[in-house]
Short mmCIF file of C-alpha atoms in Angstrom, two decimals:
data_model
loop_
_atom_site.label_atom_id
_atom_site.label_comp_id
_atom_site.label_asym_id
_atom_site.label_seq_id
_atom_site.Cartn_x
_atom_site.Cartn_y
_atom_site.Cartn_z
CA MET A 28 -25.86 15.69 -2.58
CA ARG A 29 -24.64 13.09 -0.33
CA ILE A 30 -21.91 10.52 -1.12
CA LEU A 31 -20.79 7.42 0.86
CA ALA A 32 -17.08 6.90 0.31
CA LEU A 33 -14.91 3.89 0.95
CA ASP A 34 -11.19 3.23 0.53
CA SER A 35 -9.45 0.07 1.51
CA SER A 36 -6.75 0.08 -1.21
CA GLY A 37 -3.78 0.44 1.01
CA LEU A 38 -2.67 -0.04 4.63
CA VAL A 39 -5.48 2.35 5.74
CA ALA A 40 -9.15 1.64 5.97
CA THR A 41 -11.38 4.67 5.77
CA VAL A 42 -15.08 5.51 5.44
CA ALA A 43 -16.74 8.82 5.09
CA VAL A 44 -20.01 10.38 4.26
CA VAL A 45 -19.65 13.80 2.52
CA GLU A 46 -21.91 16.47 1.22
CA GLU A 47 -21.07 19.45 -1.15
CA ASP A 48 -20.45 21.85 1.83
CA LYS A 49 -19.15 19.55 4.54
CA THR A 50 -17.79 16.19 5.66
CA LEU A 51 -20.55 14.60 7.75
CA ALA A 52 -18.39 11.93 9.10
CA GLU A 53 -15.06 10.21 8.43
CA TYR A 54 -13.66 7.11 10.17
CA THR A 55 -10.09 6.07 9.53
CA VAL A 56 -7.96 3.24 10.88
CA ASN A 57 -4.28 2.60 10.33
CA TYR A 58 -3.80 -0.55 12.36
CA LYS A 59 -2.99 -4.23 12.07
CA LYS A 60 -6.41 -5.56 11.58
CA THR A 61 -7.50 -6.59 8.10
CA HIS A 62 -9.84 -4.46 6.18
CA SER A 63 -12.57 -7.34 6.17
CA GLN A 64 -12.56 -6.76 10.05
CA THR A 65 -12.65 -3.15 9.91
CA LEU A 66 -14.69 -1.58 6.92
CA LEU A 67 -18.14 -2.72 7.79
CA PRO A 68 -17.98 -2.05 11.53
CA MET A 69 -16.64 1.36 10.73
CA LEU A 70 -19.47 2.04 8.28
CA ASP A 71 -21.92 0.68 10.96
CA GLU A 72 -20.45 3.15 13.54
CA ILE A 73 -20.85 6.19 11.28
CA VAL A 74 -24.45 5.15 10.45
CA LYS A 75 -25.22 4.95 14.20
CA MET A 76 -23.35 8.09 15.23
CA THR A 77 -24.90 10.36 12.47
CA GLU A 78 -28.27 8.64 12.56
CA LEU A 79 -27.73 8.20 8.82
CA ASP A 80 -30.46 6.68 6.57
CA LEU A 81 -28.31 4.93 3.88
CA ALA A 82 -31.27 5.32 1.56
CA SER A 83 -30.59 9.04 1.70
CA ILE A 84 -27.18 8.85 -0.15
CA ASP A 85 -27.03 9.63 -3.85
CA ALA A 86 -24.09 7.37 -4.71
CA ILE A 87 -21.20 5.21 -3.34
CA ALA A 88 -17.75 6.38 -4.28
CA VAL A 89 -15.06 3.74 -3.88
CA ALA A 90 -11.21 3.87 -4.45
CA GLY A 91 -10.96 1.63 -7.48
CA GLY A 92 -7.25 0.97 -7.61
CA PRO A 93 -4.30 0.58 -7.81
CA GLY A 94 -3.44 -0.84 -4.50
CA SER A 95 -3.44 -3.97 -2.44
CA PHE A 96 -5.19 -6.74 -4.33
CA THR A 97 -6.92 -8.07 -1.19
CA GLY A 98 -7.78 -4.50 -0.12
CA LEU A 99 -9.23 -3.50 -3.39
CA ARG A 100 -11.31 -6.75 -3.58
CA ILE A 101 -12.81 -5.97 -0.13
CA GLY A 102 -13.69 -2.35 -0.96
CA SER A 103 -15.05 -3.39 -4.29
CA ALA A 104 -17.21 -6.18 -2.83
CA THR A 105 -18.48 -3.80 -0.09
CA ALA A 106 -19.46 -0.99 -2.60
CA LYS A 107 -20.95 -3.46 -4.97
CA GLY A 108 -23.17 -5.10 -2.26
CA LEU A 109 -24.32 -1.77 -0.88
CA GLY A 110 -24.91 -0.41 -4.45
CA LEU A 111 -27.16 -3.47 -5.25
CA ALA A 112 -28.91 -3.51 -1.89
CA LEU A 113 -29.64 0.26 -1.94
CA GLY A 114 -30.20 0.59 -5.75
CA LYS A 115 -27.46 3.29 -5.85
CA PRO A 116 -24.81 3.93 -8.55
CA LEU A 117 -21.08 3.65 -7.85
CA ILE A 118 -18.40 6.10 -8.71
CA HIS A 119 -15.09 4.60 -9.44
CA ILE A 120 -12.28 6.91 -8.04
CA PRO A 121 -8.69 6.33 -9.12
CA THR A 122 -6.82 5.64 -5.89
CA VAL A 123 -3.83 7.84 -6.70
CA ASP A 124 -6.03 10.75 -7.77
CA ALA A 125 -7.82 10.68 -4.50
CA LEU A 126 -4.40 10.72 -2.60
CA ALA A 127 -3.43 13.80 -4.83
CA TRP A 128 -6.72 15.49 -3.67
CA ASN A 129 -5.44 15.49 -0.02
CA LEU A 130 -3.12 18.28 -1.00
CA TRP A 131 -5.81 20.43 -2.73
CA GLY A 132 -4.83 23.94 -3.68
CA THR A 133 -1.03 23.47 -3.36
CA ALA A 134 1.04 25.30 -6.03
CA SER A 135 3.57 22.47 -6.02
CA LEU A 136 3.61 19.38 -8.16
CA VAL A 137 1.88 16.44 -6.30
CA CYS A 138 3.34 13.01 -6.54
CA PRO A 139 1.57 10.12 -4.46
CA ILE A 140 3.68 6.93 -4.20
CA MET A 141 2.19 3.74 -2.95
CA ASP A 142 4.57 0.94 -2.22
CA ALA A 143 4.04 -1.79 -4.90
CA ARG A 144 7.16 -3.72 -3.76
CA ARG A 145 10.01 -4.91 -5.83
CA ASN A 146 11.25 -1.31 -6.07
CA GLN A 147 8.08 -0.28 -7.77
CA VAL A 148 5.34 2.28 -6.99
CA TYR A 149 1.81 3.06 -7.88
CA THR A 150 2.06 6.73 -8.73
CA GLY A 151 0.93 9.67 -10.83
CA ILE A 152 1.85 13.33 -11.41
CA TYR A 153 -0.66 16.06 -10.55
CA THR A 154 -1.07 19.85 -10.20
CA PHE A 155 -3.98 22.11 -9.30
CA ARG A 156 -5.26 24.90 -11.53
CA GLU A 157 -8.04 27.15 -10.42
CA GLY A 158 -9.14 24.67 -7.72
CA LYS A 159 -9.27 21.69 -10.00
CA LEU A 160 -7.08 18.59 -10.10
CA VAL A 161 -5.07 18.38 -13.31
CA VAL A 162 -3.61 15.06 -14.25
CA LEU A 163 -0.13 15.60 -15.79
CA GLU A 164 0.53 11.71 -15.82
CA SER A 165 -2.15 9.31 -15.01
CA GLN A 166 -1.67 6.69 -12.35
CA MET A 167 0.63 3.93 -13.26
CA ALA A 168 2.93 1.20 -11.82
CA VAL A 169 6.61 2.10 -12.39
CA GLY A 170 9.97 1.63 -10.86
CA ILE A 171 11.01 4.43 -8.52
CA GLU A 172 14.00 5.24 -10.83
CA GLU A 173 11.72 5.71 -13.73
CA LEU A 174 9.41 7.90 -11.75
CA ALA A 175 12.42 10.23 -10.85
CA GLU A 176 13.31 10.50 -14.45
CA ARG A 177 9.81 11.46 -15.36
CA LEU A 178 9.63 14.24 -12.74
CA LYS A 179 12.82 15.77 -14.03
CA LYS A 180 10.62 16.92 -17.03
CA TYR A 181 8.71 19.31 -14.75
CA GLU A 182 9.77 22.35 -13.02
CA GLY A 183 9.02 23.40 -9.39
CA THR A 184 8.76 21.83 -6.09
CA VAL A 185 7.48 18.28 -5.75
CA ILE A 186 5.47 17.04 -2.78
CA PHE A 187 5.45 13.34 -2.22
CA LEU A 188 2.88 11.50 -0.15
CA GLY A 189 1.69 7.98 0.40
CA ASP A 190 2.79 4.74 2.09
CA GLY A 191 5.54 4.53 -0.32
CA VAL A 192 7.42 7.52 1.35
CA PRO A 193 8.99 5.68 4.21
CA VAL A 194 10.23 3.04 1.76
CA HIS A 195 11.77 5.43 -0.77
CA ARG A 196 12.32 8.78 0.96
CA GLU A 197 16.02 8.40 1.59
CA LYS A 198 16.70 7.30 -2.07
CA LEU A 199 14.75 10.16 -3.40
CA GLU A 200 16.46 12.71 -1.28
CA LYS A 201 20.09 11.45 -1.42
CA ASP A 202 20.31 9.86 -4.77
CA LEU A 203 17.41 10.04 -7.43
CA LEU A 204 16.35 13.69 -6.87
CA ALA A 205 19.36 14.99 -4.98
CA GLY A 206 19.41 18.85 -5.26
CA ARG A 207 15.79 19.04 -6.33
CA ASP A 208 13.41 20.94 -4.17
CA ILE A 209 11.07 18.14 -2.76
CA LEU A 210 8.89 17.98 0.27
CA PHE A 211 7.08 15.20 2.02
CA ALA A 212 3.53 15.45 3.32
CA PRO A 213 2.97 15.27 7.07
CA PRO A 214 1.33 11.97 8.31
CA HIS A 215 -2.24 13.45 8.53
CA MET A 216 -2.20 14.33 4.84
CA SER A 217 -0.02 11.52 3.54
CA HIS A 218 -2.42 8.54 3.51
CA GLN A 219 -5.75 7.57 2.09
CA ARG A 220 -8.73 9.50 3.18
CA ALA A 221 -12.33 8.60 2.30
CA ALA A 222 -13.30 12.26 2.56
CA SER A 223 -10.92 12.93 -0.49
CA VAL A 224 -12.61 9.90 -2.30
CA GLY A 225 -15.96 11.48 -1.50
CA ALA A 226 -15.05 14.98 -2.74
CA LEU A 227 -13.83 13.65 -6.00
CA GLY A 228 -16.98 11.54 -6.06
CA ILE A 229 -19.19 14.58 -6.03
CA GLN A 230 -17.26 16.07 -8.93
CA TYR A 231 -17.41 12.90 -10.90
CA TYR A 232 -21.14 12.39 -10.08
CA LYS A 233 -21.86 15.92 -11.54
CA GLU A 234 -19.93 15.01 -14.69
CA GLY A 235 -22.05 11.88 -15.06
CA LYS A 236 -19.18 9.54 -14.32
CA THR A 237 -21.00 6.82 -12.60
CA GLU A 238 -21.45 3.01 -13.11
CA THR A 239 -23.73 0.36 -11.94
CA ALA A 240 -22.66 -2.06 -8.99
CA ALA A 241 -22.50 -4.87 -11.70
CA GLU A 242 -20.28 -2.75 -13.90
CA HIS A 243 -17.64 -1.96 -11.30
CA LYS A 244 -14.20 -3.63 -11.42
CA PRO A 245 -11.00 -2.55 -9.64
CA ASP A 246 -7.95 -1.29 -11.50
CA TYR A 247 -5.16 -3.40 -10.52
CA LEU A 248 -2.63 -2.00 -13.02
CA ARG A 249 -0.42 -5.04 -12.71
CA LEU A 250 -0.67 -8.87 -12.04
CA SER A 251 -0.99 -10.08 -8.38
CA GLN A 252 2.05 -11.71 -6.79
CA ALA A 253 0.54 -15.25 -7.23
CA GLU A 254 -0.07 -14.48 -10.95
CA ARG A 255 3.49 -13.15 -11.44
CA GLU A 256 4.94 -16.33 -9.66
CA ARG A 257 2.78 -18.54 -11.91
CA ALA A 258 3.93 -16.74 -15.11
CA GLU A 259 7.64 -17.04 -13.91
CA ARG A 260 7.29 -20.80 -13.23
CA GLU A 261 5.64 -21.24 -16.65
CA ARG A 262 8.47 -19.29 -18.32
CA ALA A 263 11.06 -21.31 -16.47
CA GLU A 264 9.21 -24.61 -17.58
CA ARG A 265 9.17 -23.47 -21.25
CA GLU A 266 12.83 -22.57 -21.23
CA ARG A 267 13.79 -25.86 -19.63
CA ALA A 268 11.66 -27.82 -22.19
CA GLU A 269 13.28 -25.85 -25.07
CA LYS A 270 16.85 -26.76 -23.81
CA GLU A 271 15.96 -30.40 -23.34
CA GLY A 272 14.51 -30.40 -26.95
CA ALA A 273 17.47 -28.72 -28.38
CA GLY A 274 19.77 -31.26 -26.80
CA LYS A 275 18.06 -34.30 -28.39
CA GLU A 276 19.34 -35.99 -31.56
CA PRO A 277 16.96 -35.75 -34.48
CA VAL A 278 15.36 -39.04 -35.43
CA CYS A 279 16.01 -40.01 -39.14
#
């Protein structure tokens, strides 16, 4: 089995081709360029370097969210386009699940945190049992304080990873989880890896968890910034209209 995997859900853009017994190729870039500039050239380079016939892949695994709205749209559009052109199914991989897979086999609790801004994170709580990823709390968008409270229900060491670590590490260590045994994954294990997306993709494929290119939609988990700002403006306008209406004398 051969899976093409894509992840552009965060700051990192990453592409891989994985088989059941090996990672054939992986290309990861964590730099300033936008994913629209990097994702397809990275895929093209992998195809050239490995002399890969894209028709030989069985499916396309894509990180389906949560994450950056623009990044998710780029990854989704790329996967859908390839799926339609090649006639291959897509495998929708939850972004946070794939991040947790980076720490496969650990005996500790795994807690990926992606910075969602406004003191919020995209996160989930995981463990591994007999080599399988166990979802204790599925991916969600919550405040960092709420996440800390949720983690207090579980015993044992917690390992954090993801681009939310630099943002929230000090607060977690010195305030929210002070005294708790917590660790932070090193950089090479802390960010999105398409090989992890592909490894989960193989597992999902065997379980029949595939979809057509037409069916695929990203999981945003919350409104975009533009949508939130529009909702806030509309709420403010309603409140202003209600106040103005309350101040008018009734007409007899």
